[in-house]
mmCIF file of C-alpha atoms in Angstrom:
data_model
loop_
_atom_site.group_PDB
_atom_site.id
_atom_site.type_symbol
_atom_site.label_atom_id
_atom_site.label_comp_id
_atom_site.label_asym_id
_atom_site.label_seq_id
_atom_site.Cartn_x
_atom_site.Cartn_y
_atom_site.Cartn_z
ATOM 1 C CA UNK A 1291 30.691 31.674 10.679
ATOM 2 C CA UNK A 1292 28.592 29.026 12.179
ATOM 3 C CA UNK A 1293 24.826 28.949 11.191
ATOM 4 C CA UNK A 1294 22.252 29.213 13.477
ATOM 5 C CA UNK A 1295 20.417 25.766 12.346
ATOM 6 C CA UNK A 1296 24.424 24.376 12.778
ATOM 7 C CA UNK A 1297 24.810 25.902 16.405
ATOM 8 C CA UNK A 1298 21.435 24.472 17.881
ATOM 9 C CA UNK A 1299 21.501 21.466 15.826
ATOM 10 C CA UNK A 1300 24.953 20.998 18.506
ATOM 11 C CA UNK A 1301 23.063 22.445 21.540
ATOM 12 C CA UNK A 1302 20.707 19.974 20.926
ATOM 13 C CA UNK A 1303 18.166 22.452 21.473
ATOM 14 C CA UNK A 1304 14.643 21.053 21.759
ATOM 15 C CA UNK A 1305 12.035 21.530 18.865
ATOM 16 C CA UNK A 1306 8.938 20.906 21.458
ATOM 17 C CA UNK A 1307 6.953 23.810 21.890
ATOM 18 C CA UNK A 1308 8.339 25.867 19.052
ATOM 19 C CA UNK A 1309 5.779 25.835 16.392
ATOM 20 C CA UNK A 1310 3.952 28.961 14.814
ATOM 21 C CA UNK A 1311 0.707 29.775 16.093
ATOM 22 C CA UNK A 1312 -2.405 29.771 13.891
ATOM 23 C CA UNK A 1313 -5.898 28.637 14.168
ATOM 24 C CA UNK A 1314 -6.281 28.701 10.143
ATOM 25 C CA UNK A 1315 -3.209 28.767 7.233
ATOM 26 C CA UNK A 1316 -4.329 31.206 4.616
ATOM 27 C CA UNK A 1317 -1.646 30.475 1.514
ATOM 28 C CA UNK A 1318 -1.301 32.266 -1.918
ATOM 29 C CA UNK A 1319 0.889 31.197 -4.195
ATOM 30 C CA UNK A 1320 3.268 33.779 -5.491
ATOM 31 C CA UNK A 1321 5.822 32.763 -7.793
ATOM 32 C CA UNK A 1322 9.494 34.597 -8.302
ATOM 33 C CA UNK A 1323 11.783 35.815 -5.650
ATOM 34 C CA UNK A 1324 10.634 36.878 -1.958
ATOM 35 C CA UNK A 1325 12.069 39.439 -0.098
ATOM 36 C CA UNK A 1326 12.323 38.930 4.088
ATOM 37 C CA UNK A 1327 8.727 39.956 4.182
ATOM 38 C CA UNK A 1328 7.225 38.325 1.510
ATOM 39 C CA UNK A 1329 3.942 40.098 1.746
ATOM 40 C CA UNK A 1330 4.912 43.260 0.707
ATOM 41 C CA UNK A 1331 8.753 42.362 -0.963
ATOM 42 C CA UNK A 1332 7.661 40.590 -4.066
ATOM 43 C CA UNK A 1333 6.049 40.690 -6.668
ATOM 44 C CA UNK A 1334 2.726 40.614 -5.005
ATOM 45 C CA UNK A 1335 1.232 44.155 -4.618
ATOM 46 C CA UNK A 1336 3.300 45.451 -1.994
ATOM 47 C CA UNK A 1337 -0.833 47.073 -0.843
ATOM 48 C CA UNK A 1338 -2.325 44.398 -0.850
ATOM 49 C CA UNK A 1339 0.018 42.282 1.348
ATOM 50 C CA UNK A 1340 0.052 45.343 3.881
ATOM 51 C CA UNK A 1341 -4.192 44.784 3.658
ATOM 52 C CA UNK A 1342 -3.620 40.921 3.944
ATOM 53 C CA UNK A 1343 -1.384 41.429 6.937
ATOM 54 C CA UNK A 1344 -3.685 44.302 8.764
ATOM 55 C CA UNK A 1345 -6.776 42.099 8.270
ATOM 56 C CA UNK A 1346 -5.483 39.001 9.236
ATOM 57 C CA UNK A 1347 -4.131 40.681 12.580
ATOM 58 C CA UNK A 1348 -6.306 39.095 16.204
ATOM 59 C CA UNK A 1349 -8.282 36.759 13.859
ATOM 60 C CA UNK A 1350 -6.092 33.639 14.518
ATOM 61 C CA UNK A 1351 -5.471 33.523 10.693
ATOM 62 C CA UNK A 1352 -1.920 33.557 9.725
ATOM 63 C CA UNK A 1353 -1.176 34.268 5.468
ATOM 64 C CA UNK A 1354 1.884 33.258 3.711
ATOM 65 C CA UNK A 1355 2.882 33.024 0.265
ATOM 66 C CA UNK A 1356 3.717 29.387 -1.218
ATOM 67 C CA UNK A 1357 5.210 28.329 -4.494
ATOM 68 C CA UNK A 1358 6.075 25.431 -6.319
ATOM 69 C CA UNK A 1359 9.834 23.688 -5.445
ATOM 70 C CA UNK A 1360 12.684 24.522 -8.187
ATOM 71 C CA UNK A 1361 14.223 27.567 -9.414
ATOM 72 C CA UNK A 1362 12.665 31.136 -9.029
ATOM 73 C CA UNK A 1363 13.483 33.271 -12.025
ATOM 74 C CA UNK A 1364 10.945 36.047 -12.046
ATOM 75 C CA UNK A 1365 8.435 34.333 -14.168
ATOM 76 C CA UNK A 1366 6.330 37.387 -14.276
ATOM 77 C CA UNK A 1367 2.616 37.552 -13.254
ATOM 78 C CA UNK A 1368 0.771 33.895 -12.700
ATOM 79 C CA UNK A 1369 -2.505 33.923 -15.207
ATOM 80 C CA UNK A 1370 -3.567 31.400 -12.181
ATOM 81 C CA UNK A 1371 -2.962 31.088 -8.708
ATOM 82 C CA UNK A 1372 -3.507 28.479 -6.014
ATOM 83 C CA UNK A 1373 -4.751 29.119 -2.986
ATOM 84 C CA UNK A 1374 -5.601 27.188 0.341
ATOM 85 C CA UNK A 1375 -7.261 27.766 3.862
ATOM 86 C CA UNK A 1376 -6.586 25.292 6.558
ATOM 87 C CA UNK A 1377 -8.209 24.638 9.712
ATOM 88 C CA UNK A 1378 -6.345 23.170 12.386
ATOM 89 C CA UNK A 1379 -8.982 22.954 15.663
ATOM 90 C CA UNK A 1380 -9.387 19.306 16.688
ATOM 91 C CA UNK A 1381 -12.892 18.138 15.671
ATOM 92 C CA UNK A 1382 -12.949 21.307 12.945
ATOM 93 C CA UNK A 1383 -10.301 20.272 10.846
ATOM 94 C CA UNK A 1384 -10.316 21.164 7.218
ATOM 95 C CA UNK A 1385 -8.635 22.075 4.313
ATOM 96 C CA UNK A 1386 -10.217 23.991 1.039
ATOM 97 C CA UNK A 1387 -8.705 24.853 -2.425
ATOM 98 C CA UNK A 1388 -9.731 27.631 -5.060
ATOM 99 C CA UNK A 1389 -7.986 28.741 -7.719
ATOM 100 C CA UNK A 1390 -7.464 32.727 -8.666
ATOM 101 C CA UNK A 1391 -6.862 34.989 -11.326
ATOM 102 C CA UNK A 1392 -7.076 37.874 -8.873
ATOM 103 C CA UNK A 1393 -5.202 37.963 -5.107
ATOM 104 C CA UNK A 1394 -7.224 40.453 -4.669
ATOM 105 C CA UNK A 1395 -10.446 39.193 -3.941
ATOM 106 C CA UNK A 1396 -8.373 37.327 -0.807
ATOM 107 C CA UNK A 1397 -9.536 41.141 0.556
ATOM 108 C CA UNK A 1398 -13.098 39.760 0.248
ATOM 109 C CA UNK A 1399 -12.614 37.227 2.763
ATOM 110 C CA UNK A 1400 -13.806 37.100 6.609
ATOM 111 C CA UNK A 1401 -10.974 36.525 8.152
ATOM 112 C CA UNK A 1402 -12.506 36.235 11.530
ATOM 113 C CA UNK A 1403 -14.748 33.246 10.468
ATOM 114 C CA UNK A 1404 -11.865 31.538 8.591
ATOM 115 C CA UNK A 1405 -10.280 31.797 12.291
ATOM 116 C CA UNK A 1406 -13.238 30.162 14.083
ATOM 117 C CA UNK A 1407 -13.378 27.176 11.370
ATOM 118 C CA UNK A 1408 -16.121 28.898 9.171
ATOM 119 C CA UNK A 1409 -15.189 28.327 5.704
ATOM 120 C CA UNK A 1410 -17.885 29.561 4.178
ATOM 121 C CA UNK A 1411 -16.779 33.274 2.501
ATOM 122 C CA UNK A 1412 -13.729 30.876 1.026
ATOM 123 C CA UNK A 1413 -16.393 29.101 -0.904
ATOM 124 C CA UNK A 1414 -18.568 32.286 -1.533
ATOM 125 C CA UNK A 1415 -15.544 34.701 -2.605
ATOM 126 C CA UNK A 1416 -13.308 32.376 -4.226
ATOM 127 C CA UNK A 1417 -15.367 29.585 -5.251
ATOM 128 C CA UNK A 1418 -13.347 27.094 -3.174
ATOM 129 C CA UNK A 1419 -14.023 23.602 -2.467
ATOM 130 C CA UNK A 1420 -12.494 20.951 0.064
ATOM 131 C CA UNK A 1421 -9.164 19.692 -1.045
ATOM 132 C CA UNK A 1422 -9.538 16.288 -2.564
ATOM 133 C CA UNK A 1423 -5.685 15.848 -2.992
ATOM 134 C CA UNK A 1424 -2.831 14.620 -0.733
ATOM 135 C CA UNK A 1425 -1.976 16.413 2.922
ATOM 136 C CA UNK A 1426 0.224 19.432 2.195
ATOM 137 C CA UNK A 1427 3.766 20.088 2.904
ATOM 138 C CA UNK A 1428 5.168 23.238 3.232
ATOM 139 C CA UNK A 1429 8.932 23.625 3.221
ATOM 140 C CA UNK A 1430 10.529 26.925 4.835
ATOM 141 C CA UNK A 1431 12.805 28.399 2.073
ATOM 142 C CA UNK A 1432 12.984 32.010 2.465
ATOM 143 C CA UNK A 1433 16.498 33.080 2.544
ATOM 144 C CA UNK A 1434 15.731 36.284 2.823
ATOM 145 C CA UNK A 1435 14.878 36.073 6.244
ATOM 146 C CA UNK A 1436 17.423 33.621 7.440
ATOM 147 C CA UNK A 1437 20.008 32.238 4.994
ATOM 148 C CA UNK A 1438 19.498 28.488 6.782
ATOM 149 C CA UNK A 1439 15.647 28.098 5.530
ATOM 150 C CA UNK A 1440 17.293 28.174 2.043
ATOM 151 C CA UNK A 1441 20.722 26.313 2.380
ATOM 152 C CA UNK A 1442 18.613 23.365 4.217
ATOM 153 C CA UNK A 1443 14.997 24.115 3.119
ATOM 154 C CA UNK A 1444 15.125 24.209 -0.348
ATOM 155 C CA UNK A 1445 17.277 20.837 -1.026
ATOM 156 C CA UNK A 1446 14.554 18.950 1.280
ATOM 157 C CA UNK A 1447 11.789 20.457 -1.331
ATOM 158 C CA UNK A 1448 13.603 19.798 -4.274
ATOM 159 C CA UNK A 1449 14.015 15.851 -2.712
ATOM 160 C CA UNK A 1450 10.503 15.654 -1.884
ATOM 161 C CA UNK A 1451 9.482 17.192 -5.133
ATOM 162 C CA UNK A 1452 12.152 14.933 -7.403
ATOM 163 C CA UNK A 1453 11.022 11.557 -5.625
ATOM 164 C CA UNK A 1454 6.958 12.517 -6.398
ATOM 165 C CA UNK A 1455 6.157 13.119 -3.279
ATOM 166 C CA UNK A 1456 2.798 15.037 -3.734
ATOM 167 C CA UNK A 1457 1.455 18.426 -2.057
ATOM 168 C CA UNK A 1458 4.699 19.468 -1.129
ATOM 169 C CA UNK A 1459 5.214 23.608 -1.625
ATOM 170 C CA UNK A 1460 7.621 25.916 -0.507
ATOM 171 C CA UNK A 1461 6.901 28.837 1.841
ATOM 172 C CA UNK A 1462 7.905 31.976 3.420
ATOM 173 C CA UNK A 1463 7.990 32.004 6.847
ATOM 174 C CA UNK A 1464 7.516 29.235 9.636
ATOM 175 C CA UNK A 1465 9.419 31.017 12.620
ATOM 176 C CA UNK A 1466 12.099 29.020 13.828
ATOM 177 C CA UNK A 1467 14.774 29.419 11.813
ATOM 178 C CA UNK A 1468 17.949 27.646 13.470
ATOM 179 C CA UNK A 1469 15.452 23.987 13.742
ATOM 180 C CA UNK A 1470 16.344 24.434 9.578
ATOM 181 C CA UNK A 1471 14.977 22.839 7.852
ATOM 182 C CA UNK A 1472 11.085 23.360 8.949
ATOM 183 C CA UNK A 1473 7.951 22.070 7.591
ATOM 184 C CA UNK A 1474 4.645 22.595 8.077
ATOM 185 C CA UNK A 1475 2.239 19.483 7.639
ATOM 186 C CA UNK A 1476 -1.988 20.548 6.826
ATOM 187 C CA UNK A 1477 -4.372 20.212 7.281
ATOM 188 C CA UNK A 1478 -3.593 19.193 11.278
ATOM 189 C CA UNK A 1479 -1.013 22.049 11.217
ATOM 190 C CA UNK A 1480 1.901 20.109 12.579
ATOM 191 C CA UNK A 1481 5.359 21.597 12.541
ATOM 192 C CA UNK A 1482 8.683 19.779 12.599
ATOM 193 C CA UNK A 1483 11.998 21.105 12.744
ATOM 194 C CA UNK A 1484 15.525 19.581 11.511
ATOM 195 C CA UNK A 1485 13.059 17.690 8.933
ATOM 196 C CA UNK A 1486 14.574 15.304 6.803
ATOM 197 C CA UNK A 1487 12.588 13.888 3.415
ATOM 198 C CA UNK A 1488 12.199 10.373 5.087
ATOM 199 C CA UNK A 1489 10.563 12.936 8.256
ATOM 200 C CA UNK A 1490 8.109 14.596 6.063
ATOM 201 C CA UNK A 1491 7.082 11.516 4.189
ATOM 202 C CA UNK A 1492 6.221 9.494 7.290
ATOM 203 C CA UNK A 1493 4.323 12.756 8.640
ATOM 204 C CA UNK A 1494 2.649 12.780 5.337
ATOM 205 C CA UNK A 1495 1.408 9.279 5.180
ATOM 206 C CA UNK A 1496 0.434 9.980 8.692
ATOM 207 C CA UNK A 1497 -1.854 12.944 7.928
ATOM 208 C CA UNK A 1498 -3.489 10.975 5.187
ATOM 209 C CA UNK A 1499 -4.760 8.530 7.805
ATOM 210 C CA UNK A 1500 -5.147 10.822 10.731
ATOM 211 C CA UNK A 1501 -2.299 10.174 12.815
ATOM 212 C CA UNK A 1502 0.740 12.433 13.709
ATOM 213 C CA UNK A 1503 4.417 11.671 14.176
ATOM 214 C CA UNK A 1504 6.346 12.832 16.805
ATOM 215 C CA UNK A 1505 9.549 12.293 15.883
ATOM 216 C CA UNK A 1506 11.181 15.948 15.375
ATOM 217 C CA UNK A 1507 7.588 17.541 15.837
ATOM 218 C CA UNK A 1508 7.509 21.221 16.859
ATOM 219 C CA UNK A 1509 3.851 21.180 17.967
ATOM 220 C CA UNK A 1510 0.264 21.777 16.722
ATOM 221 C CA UNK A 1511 -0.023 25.702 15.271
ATOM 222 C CA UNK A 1512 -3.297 25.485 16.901
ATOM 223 C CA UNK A 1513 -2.249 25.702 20.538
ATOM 224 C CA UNK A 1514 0.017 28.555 22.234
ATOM 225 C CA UNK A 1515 3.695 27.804 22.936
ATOM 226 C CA UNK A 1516 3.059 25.642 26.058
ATOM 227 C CA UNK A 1517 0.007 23.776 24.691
ATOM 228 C CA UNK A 1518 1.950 22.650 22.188
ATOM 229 C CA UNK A 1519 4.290 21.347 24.453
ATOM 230 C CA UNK A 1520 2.093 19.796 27.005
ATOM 231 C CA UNK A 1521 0.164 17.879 24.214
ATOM 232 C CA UNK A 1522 3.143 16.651 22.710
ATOM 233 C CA UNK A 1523 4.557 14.845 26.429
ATOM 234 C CA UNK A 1524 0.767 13.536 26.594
ATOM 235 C CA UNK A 1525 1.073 11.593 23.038
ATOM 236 C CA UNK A 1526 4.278 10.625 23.848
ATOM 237 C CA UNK A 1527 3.342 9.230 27.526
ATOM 238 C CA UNK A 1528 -0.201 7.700 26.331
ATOM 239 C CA UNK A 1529 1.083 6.551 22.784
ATOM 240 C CA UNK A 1530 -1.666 8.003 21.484
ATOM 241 C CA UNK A 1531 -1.099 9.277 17.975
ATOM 242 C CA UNK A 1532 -4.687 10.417 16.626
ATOM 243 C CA UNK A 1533 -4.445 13.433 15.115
ATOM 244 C CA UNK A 1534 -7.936 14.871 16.647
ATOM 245 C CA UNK A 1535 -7.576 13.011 20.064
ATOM 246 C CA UNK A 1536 -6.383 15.398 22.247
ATOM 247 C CA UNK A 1537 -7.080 18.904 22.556
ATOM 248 C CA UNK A 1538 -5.608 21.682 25.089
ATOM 249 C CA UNK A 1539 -8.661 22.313 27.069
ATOM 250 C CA UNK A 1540 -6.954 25.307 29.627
ATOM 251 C CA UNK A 1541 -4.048 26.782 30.129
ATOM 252 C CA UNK A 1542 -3.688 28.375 33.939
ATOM 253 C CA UNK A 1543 -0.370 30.921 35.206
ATOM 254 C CA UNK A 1544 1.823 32.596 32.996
ATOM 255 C CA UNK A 1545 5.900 32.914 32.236
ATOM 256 C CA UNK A 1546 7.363 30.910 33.605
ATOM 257 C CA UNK A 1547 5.074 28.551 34.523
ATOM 258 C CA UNK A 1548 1.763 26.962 33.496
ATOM 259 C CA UNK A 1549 -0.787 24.687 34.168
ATOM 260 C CA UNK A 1550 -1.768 22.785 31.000
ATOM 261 C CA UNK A 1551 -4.986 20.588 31.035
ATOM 262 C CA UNK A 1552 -5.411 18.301 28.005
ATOM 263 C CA UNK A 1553 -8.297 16.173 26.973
ATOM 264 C CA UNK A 1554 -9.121 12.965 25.245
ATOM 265 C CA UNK A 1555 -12.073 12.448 23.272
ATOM 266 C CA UNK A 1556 -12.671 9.485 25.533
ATOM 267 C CA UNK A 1557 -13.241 11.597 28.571
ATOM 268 C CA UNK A 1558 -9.164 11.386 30.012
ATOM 269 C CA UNK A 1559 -7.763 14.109 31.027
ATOM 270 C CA UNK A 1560 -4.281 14.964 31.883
ATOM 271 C CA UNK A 1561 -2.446 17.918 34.145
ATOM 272 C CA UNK A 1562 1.049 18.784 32.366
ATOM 273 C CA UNK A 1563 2.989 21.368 34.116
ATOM 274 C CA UNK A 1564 5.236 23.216 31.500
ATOM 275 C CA UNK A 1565 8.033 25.937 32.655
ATOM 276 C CA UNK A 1566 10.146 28.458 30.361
ATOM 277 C CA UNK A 1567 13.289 28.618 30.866
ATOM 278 C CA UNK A 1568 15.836 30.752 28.897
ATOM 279 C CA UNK A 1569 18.166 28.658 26.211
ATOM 280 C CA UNK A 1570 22.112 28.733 27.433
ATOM 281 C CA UNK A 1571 24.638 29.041 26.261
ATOM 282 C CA UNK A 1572 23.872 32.175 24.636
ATOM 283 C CA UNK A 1573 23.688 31.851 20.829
ATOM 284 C CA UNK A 1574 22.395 33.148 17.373
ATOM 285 C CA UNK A 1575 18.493 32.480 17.315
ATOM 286 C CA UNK A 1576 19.057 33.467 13.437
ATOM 287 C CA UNK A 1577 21.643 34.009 11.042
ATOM 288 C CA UNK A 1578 21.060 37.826 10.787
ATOM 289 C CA UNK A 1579 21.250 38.248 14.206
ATOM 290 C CA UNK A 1580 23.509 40.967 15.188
ATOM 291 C CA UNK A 1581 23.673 39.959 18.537
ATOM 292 C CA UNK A 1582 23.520 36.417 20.576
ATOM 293 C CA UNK A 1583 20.381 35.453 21.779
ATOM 294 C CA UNK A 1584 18.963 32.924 25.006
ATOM 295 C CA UNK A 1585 15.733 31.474 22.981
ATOM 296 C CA UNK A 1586 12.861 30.307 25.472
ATOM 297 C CA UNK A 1587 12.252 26.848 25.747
ATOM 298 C CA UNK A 1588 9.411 24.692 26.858
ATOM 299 C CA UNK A 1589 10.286 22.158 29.610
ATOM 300 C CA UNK A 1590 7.444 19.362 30.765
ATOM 301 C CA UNK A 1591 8.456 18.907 34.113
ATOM 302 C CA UNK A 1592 5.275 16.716 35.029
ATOM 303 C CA UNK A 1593 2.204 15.206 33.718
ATOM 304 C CA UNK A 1594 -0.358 14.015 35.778
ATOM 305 C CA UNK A 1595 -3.592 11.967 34.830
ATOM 306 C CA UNK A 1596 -6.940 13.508 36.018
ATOM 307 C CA UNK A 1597 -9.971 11.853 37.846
ATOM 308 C CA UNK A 1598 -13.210 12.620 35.216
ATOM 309 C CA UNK A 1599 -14.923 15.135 37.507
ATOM 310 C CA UNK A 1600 -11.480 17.197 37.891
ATOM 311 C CA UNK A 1601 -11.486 17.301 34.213
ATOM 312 C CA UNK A 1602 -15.094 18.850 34.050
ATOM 313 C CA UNK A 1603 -14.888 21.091 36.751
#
């Protein structure tokens, strides 16, 4: 049977417009095996992912688990775990690091600031501190939830891990499963899909000095599906490649159409008019998938620059 990464690899399905959404990356490392949901299948406390997930819910705050690349043989309980929050708004980027000996104070945390860009119960509750190291990767391996994130995600990992690239860890869930392998790139929060290692370490070295590649880029897990799209066709008219130089301003209509205004932080301002339409031919949007699905997909269909005063008004 075909996989699903194989099938739209062949469609040559687009990755634009694709990413997860998320204001702020909450991640907890979890070592061992993970079950399709990894909050609650394994070997965290099945209660308190249920808590993580409930609290998290309408705050713009999305958790996941992460763990180093290699083998997972059930190691038992971590004495120490690492966590990170990442904040992905344009002019409110950041990304903090604590270390735990118990998940559970992650309960102690206001999710609903994290979401707005206020990092200050991080620092309070887990003693964390901004992260001094190298941009993250995270690598999509959960083959519990689609068998492709592991046949293609876990190789890339174990690549980027072997040839010392740094920050890379694996996680649990990106959405997105046939653009196998998928990474996710913090502190910006930009996704790619069909990633290859030489992918991820240009992205890398472009996060370090606050740029963003385009190449294979699902979008910024900051905006909504057609935001992410409509920025995207700006970079790639304007060449602009700053990672905090655009921002989706508004977002006017609804399926299947919309109205995307983006911004410059030099006062330009562009119109991008995105449609959905549905994927054809039919196919599997995962490899679990009893039945064959017609993905949506983000089309830019035109971008228009905007006088200053249409901008503001």
């Amino acid at each position: 049977m075909s996989r699903c990464a194989t099938v739209s690899r062949s469609l040559d399905e687009p990755v634009s417009g694709t990413a997860a959404t998320a204001t702020t990356w909450l991640l907890l490392e979890q070592p061992g095996p993970w079950g399709a949901k990894a909050l609650t299948s394994s070997h965290l406390d099945p209660a308190l992912g249920r808590a993580l997930e409930m609290a998290a819910d309408g705050t713009g705050v999305r958790v996941a688990l992460i763990r180093r690349p290699g083998r997972h043989a059930d190691p038992g309980t971590p004495p120490v775990r690492q966590v990170y929050a990442a904040h992905t708004v344009p002019g409110k980027v950041w990304l903090h690091s604590a270390t735990t000996r118990d998940p559970g104070l992650l309960l102690g945390l206001d999710l609903a600031a994290l979401g707005a860009g206020d990092h200050r119960s991080f620092g309070a509750v887990l003693d964390g501190r901004p992260h001094t190291g190298d941009p993250l990767a995270l690598v999509c391996t959960n083959g519990k939830r689609d068998r492709c994130c592991a046949m293609l995600g876990r190789p890339l990992a174990a690549e980027l891990a072997a040839s010392g690239v740094q920050g890379v860890w694996e996680v649990t869930h990106l959405g997105g499963h046939r653009f196998a392998p998928t990474v996710l790139v913090l502190p910006y929060g930009y996704a790619y899909g069909r990633a290859e290692a030489h992918i991820v370490k240009e992205a890398l070295h472009g996060a370090q000095e606050g740029r963003v590649l385009v190449e294979e880029c699902r979008g910024r897990s900051t905006w909504e599906r057609p935001g992410q799209a409509a920025e995207l066709a700006v970079r790639a008219m304007a060449g602009e490649y700053a990672a905090d130089a655009l921002r989706v301003v508004r977002t006017e209509g609804a399926a299947p159409r919309w109205e995307v205004t983006v911004a410059h932080a030099d006062g330009r301002g562009w119109c991008v008019t995105v449609t959905q339409t549905a994927g054809l031919p039919p196919r599997p949007e995962s490899c679990g998938a009893a039945v064959l699905g017609t993905p949506a997909r983000m089309d830019v269909v035109a971008v228009r620059e905007l006088r200053t005063t249409a901008l503001a008004s």
